[in-house]
Tab-separated table of C-alpha atoms in Angstrom:
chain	number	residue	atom	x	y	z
A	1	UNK	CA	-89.651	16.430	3.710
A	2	UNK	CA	-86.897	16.003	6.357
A	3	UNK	CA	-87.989	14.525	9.662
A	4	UNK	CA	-85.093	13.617	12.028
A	5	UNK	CA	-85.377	12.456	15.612
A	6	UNK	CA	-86.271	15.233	17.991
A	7	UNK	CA	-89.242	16.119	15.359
A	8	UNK	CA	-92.013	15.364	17.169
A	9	UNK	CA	-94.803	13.281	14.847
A	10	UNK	CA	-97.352	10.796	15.429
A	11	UNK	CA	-96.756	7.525	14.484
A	12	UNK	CA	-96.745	6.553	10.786
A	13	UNK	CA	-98.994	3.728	9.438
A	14	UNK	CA	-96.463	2.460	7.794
A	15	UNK	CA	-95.556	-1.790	9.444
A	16	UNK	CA	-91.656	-1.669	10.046
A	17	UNK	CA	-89.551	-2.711	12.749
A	18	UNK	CA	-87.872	0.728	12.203
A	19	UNK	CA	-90.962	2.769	13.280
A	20	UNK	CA	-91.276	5.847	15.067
A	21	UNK	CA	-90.838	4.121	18.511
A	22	UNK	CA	-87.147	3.763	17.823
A	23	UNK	CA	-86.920	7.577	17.930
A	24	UNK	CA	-86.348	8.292	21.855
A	25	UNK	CA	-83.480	5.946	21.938
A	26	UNK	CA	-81.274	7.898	19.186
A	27	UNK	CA	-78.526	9.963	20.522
A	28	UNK	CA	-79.394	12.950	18.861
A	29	UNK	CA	-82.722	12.578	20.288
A	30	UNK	CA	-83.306	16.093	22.580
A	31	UNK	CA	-80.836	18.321	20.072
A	32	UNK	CA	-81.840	21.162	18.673
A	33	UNK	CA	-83.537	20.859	15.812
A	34	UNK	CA	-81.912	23.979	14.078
A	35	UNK	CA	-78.668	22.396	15.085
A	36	UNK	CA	-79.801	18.595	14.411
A	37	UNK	CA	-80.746	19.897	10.451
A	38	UNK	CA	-77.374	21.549	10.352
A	39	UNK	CA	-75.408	18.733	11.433
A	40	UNK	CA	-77.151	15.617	9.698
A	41	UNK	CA	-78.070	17.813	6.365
A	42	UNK	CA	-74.831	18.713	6.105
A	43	UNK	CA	-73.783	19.594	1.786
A	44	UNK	CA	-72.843	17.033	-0.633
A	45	UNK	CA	-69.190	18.260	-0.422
A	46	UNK	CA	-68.933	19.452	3.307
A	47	UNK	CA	-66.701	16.505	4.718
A	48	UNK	CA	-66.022	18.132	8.241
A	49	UNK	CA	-70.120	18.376	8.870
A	50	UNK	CA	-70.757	14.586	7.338
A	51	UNK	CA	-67.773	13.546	9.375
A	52	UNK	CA	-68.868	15.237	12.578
A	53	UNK	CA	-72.261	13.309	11.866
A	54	UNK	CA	-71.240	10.420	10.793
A	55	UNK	CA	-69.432	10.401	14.538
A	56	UNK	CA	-72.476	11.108	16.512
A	57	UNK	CA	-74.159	7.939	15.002
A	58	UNK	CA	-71.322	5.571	15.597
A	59	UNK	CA	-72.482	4.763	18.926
A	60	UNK	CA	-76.332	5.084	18.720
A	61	UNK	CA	-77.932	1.957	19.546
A	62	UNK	CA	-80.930	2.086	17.569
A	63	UNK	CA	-78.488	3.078	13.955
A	64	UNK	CA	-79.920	0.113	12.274
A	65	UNK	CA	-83.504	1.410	12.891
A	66	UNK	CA	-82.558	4.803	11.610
A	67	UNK	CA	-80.884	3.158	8.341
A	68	UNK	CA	-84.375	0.837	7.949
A	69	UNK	CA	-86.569	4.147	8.649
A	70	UNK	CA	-85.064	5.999	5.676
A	71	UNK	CA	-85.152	3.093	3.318
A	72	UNK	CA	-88.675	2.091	3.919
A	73	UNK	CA	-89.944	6.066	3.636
A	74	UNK	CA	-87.690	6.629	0.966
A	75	UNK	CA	-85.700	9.948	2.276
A	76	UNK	CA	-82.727	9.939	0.463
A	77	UNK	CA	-81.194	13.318	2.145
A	78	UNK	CA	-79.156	14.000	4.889
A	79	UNK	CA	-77.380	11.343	7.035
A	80	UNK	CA	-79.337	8.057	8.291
A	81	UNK	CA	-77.855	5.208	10.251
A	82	UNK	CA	-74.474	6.911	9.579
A	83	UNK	CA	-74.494	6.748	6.017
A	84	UNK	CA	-74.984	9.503	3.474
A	85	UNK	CA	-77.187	9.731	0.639
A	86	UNK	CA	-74.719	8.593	-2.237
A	87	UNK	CA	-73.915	5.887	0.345
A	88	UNK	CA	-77.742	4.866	0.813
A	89	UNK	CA	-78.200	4.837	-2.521
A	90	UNK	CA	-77.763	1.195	-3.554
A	91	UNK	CA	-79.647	-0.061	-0.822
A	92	UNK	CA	-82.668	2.382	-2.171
A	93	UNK	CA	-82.163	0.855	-5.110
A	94	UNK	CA	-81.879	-3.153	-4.747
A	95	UNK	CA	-84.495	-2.618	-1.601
A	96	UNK	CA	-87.246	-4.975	-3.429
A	97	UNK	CA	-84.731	-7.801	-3.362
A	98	UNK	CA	-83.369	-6.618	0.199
A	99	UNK	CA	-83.277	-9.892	2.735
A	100	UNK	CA	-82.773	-9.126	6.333
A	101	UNK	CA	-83.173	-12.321	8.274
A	102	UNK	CA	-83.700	-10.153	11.645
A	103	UNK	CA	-86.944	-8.842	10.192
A	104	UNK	CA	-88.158	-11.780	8.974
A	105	UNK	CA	-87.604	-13.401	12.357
A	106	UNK	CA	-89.521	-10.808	13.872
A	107	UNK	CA	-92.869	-11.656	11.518
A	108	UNK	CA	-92.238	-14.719	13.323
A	109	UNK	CA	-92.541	-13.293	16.699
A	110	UNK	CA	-95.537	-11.839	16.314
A	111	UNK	CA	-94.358	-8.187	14.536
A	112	UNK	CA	-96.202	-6.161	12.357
A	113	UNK	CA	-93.599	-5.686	9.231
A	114	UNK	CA	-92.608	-3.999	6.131
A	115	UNK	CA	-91.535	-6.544	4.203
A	116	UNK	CA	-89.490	-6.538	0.790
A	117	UNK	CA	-90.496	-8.808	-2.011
A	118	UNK	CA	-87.923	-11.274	-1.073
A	119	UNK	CA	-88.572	-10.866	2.510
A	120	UNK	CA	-92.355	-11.799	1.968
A	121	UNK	CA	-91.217	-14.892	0.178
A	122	UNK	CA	-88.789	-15.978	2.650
A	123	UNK	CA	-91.996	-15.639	5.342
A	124	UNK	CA	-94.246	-17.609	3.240
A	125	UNK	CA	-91.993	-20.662	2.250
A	126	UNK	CA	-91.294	-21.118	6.241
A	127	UNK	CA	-94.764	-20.347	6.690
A	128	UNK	CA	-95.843	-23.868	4.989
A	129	UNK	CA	-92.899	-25.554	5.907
A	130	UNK	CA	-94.067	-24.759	10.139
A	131	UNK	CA	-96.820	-26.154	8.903
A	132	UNK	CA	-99.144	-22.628	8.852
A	133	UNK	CA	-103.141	-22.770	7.846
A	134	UNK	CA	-103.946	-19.760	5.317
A	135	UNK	CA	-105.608	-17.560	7.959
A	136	UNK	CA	-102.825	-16.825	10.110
A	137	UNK	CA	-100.634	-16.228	7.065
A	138	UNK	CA	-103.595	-13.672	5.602
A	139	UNK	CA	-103.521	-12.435	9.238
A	140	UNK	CA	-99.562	-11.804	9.209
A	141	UNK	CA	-99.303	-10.294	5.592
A	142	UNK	CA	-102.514	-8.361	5.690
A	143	UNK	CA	-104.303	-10.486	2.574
A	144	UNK	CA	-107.123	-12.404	1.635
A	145	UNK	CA	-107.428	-15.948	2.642
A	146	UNK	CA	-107.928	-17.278	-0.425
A	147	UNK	CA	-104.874	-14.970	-1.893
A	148	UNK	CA	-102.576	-16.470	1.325
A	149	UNK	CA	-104.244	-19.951	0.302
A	150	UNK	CA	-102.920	-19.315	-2.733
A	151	UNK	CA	-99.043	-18.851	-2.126
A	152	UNK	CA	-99.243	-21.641	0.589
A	153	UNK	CA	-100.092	-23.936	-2.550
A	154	UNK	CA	-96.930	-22.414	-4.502
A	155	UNK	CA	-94.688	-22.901	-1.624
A	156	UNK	CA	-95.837	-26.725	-1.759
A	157	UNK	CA	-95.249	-27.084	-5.255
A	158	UNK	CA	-92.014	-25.402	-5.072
A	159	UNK	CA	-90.848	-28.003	-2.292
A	160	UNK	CA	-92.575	-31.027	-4.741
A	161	UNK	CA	-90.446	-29.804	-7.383
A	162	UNK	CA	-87.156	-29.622	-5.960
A	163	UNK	CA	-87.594	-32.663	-4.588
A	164	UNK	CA	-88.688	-34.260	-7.557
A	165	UNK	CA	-85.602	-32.495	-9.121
A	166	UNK	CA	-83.100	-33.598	-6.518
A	167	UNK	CA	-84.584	-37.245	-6.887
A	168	UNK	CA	-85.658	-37.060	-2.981
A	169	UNK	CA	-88.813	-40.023	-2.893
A	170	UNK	CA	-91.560	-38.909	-1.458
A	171	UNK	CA	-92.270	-39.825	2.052
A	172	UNK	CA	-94.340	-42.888	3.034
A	173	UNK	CA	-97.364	-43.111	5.339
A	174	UNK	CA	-96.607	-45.233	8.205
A	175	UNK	CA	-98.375	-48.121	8.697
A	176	UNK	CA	-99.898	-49.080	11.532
A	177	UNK	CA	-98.464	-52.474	13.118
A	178	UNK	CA	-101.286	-54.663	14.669
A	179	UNK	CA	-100.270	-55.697	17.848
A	180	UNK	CA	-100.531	-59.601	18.135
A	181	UNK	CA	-103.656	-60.927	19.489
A	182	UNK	CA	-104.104	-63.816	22.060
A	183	UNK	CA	-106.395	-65.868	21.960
A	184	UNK	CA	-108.144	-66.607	24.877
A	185	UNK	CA	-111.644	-69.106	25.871
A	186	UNK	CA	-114.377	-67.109	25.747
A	187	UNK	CA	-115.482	-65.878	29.786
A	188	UNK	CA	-118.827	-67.939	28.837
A	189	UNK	CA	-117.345	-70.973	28.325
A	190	UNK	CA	-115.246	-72.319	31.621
A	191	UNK	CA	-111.793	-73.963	31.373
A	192	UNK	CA	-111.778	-77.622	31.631
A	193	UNK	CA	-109.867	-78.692	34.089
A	194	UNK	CA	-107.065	-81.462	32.772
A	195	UNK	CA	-107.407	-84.984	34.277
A	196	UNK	CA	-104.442	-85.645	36.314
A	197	UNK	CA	-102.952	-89.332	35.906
A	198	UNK	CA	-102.878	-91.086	39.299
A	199	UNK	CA	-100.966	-94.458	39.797
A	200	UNK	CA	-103.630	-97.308	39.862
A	201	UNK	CA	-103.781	-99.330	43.397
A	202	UNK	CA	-102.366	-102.749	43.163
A	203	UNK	CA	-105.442	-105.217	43.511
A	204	UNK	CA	-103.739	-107.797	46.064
A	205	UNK	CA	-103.904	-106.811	49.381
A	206	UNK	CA	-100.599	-107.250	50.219
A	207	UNK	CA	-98.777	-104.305	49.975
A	208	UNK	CA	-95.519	-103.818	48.136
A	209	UNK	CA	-92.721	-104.999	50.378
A	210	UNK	CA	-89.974	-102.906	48.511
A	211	UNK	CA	-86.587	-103.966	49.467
A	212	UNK	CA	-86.015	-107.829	50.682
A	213	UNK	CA	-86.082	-107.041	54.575
C-alpha cells in the first residue's frame, strides 16, 4: 500500500526514529497527492519522472527519515529518501545486520527505537559496559527482566572472554591503606610533668666571686 507524505494517517505503532512525525518537514509535504503518486511512483524505466524525483528529495531535510521509514515498513515501491526501489533493495535485504550509530545513540537519549539485530546488540554491550541494571535495559528494549538479565550476563562474559583472550589480567580490588595511628596517653590518665634539672646552690656562704677583681 503506498503512503507518501501529504497522506494523512495516524501514527503507526511501529518504535523508529523515522516515524510519522518526520512527515510535515518533507518537501513534498502539501503536493497533490494525484501529482505526489505520479511523480515519486514514477515506472521502472521512466528516467525523466525518477530523475525529476530524485531532484525534489535532494534538498529535503528529513531524506534520511524517509529512507529509514521505507526500510523499517518494508515498501519497496516508488522513490524514498531519493533512492529507487532496485536502489533500496540491498539495504532491504542486509537490514537485520544494518548498524546506524545515530539510532543507537538515540536509545541512549531516551528514544523509543526500531532496532536491527545488530543495532540491539550494539545497545546492550554499552548497556553493561555504562554500567546499566536489567530493568532499565527491559524498560528500553521492551523485554522481560529476567530476559534483559539475561543478555547483560552475555555481554559480561563476552568482555571476560576477550580479555582472557587478549591476555588483559583482571583488575584488582583496591586496598584500603590504614592511615597511621598515634598514639596518644589516654585523657584519664594526666601527663607527668618532666623534672627540670636545676643547678644545686653552693653550701658556703660566700658567693662565687667569678673573675679575680
Amino acid at each position: 500500500m503506498r503512503r507518501i507524505t501529504t497522506h494523512t494517517s495516524p501514527a503507526t505503532e511501529l518504535r523508529g526514529v523515522s516515524d510519522t512525525n518526520w512527515q510535515p518537514h518533507g518537501v513534498c509535504h502539501g503536493m497533490d497527492p494525484e501529482d505526489a503518486d505520479a511523480t515519486f511512483f514514477p515506472l521502472p524505466r521512466d528516467h525523466e519522472a525518477i530523475a525529476e524525483a530524485k531532484e525534489l528529495c535532494a534538498p529535503c531535510p528529513v531524506r534520511r527519515d524517509c529512507l529509514n521509514y521505507a526500510l523499517e515498513n518494508d515498501l519497496k515501491e516508488g522513490v524514498w529518501g531519493g533512492l529507487t526501489e532496485a536502489e533500496r533493495r540491498p539495504w532491504h535485504d542486509g537490514l537485520p545486520q544494518r548498524l546506524d550509530y545515530g539510532r543507537v545513540l538515540a536509545v541512549f537519549q531516551g528514544r523509543h527505537v526500531h532496532l536491527t539485530a545488530k543495532e540491539r546488540q550494539v545497545v546492550i554491550d554499552h548497556a553493561y559496559v555504562r554500567g546499566w541494571r536489567a530493568d532499565r535495559l527491559a524498560i528500553t528494549l521492551q523485554i522481560g527482566h529476567k530476559h534483559a538479565r539475561d543478555l547483560l550476563t552475555q555481554a559480561a562474559n563476552k568482555v571476560f572472554d576477550r580479555d582472557l583472550t587478549l591476555g588483559i589480567p583482571p583488575r584488582k580490588k583496591k586496598r584500603k591503606r590504614s592511615k597511621p595511628t598515634t598514639s596518644k596517653p589516654p585523657a584519664s590518665q594526666p601527663v607527668q610533668d618532666q623534672q627540670v634539672s636545676r643547678p644545686e646552690k653552693s653550701s658556703s656562704g660566700h658567693a662565687d666571686l667569678g673573675k679575680a677583681a
